[in-house]
CSV table of C-alpha atoms in Angstrom, one decimal:
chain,number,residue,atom,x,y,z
A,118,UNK,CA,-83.2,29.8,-55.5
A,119,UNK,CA,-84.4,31.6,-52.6
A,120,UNK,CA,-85.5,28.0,-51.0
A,121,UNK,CA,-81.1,26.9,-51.1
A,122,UNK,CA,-80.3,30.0,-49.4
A,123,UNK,CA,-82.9,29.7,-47.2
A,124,UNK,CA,-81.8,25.9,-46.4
A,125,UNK,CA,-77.8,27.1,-46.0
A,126,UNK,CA,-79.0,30.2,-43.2
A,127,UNK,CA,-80.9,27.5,-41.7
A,128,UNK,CA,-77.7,25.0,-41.7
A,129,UNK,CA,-75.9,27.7,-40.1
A,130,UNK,CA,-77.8,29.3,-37.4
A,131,UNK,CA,-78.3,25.6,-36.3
A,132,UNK,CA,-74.4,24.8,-36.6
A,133,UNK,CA,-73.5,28.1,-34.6
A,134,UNK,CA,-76.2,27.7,-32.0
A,135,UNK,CA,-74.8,24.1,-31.7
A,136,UNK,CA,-71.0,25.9,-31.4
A,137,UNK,CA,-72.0,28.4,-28.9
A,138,UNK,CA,-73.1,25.1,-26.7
A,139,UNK,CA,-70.2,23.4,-26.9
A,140,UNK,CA,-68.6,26.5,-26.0
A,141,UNK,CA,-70.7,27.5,-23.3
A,142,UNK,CA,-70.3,23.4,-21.8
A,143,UNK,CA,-66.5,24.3,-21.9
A,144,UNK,CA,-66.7,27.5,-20.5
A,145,UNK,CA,-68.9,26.3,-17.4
A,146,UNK,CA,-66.7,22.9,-16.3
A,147,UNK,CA,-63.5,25.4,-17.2
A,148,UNK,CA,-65.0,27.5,-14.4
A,149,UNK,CA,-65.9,24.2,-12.2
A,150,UNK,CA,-62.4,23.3,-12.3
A,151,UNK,CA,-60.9,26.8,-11.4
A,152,UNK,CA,-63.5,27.1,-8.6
A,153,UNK,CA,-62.7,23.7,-7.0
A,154,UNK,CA,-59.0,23.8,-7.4
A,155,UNK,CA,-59.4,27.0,-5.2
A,156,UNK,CA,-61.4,25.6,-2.6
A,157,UNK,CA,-59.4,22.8,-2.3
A,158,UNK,CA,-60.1,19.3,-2.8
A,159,UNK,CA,-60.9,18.1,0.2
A,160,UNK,CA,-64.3,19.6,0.5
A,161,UNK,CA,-64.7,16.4,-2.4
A,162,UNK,CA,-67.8,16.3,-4.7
């Protein structure tokens, strides 16, 4: 018993940890975008 609840914990601290990456990913080329549409786009890449 306390092996299954040990197994769904583990399911879900990897699922969130996976979440918060995604997240973080978006949050970062969100950020990107903001900070290049306000430089302009002529400085380029």
């Amino acid at each position: 018993m306390s092996f299954d609840k040990l197994h769904v914990v583990s399911f879900f601290i990897l699922n969130y940890a996976c979440f918060m990456e995604a997240l973080r990913k978006m949050f970062l080329l969100l950020l990107f975008r903001i900070i290049t549409k306000k430089k302009g786009c002529s400085s380029g890449l």
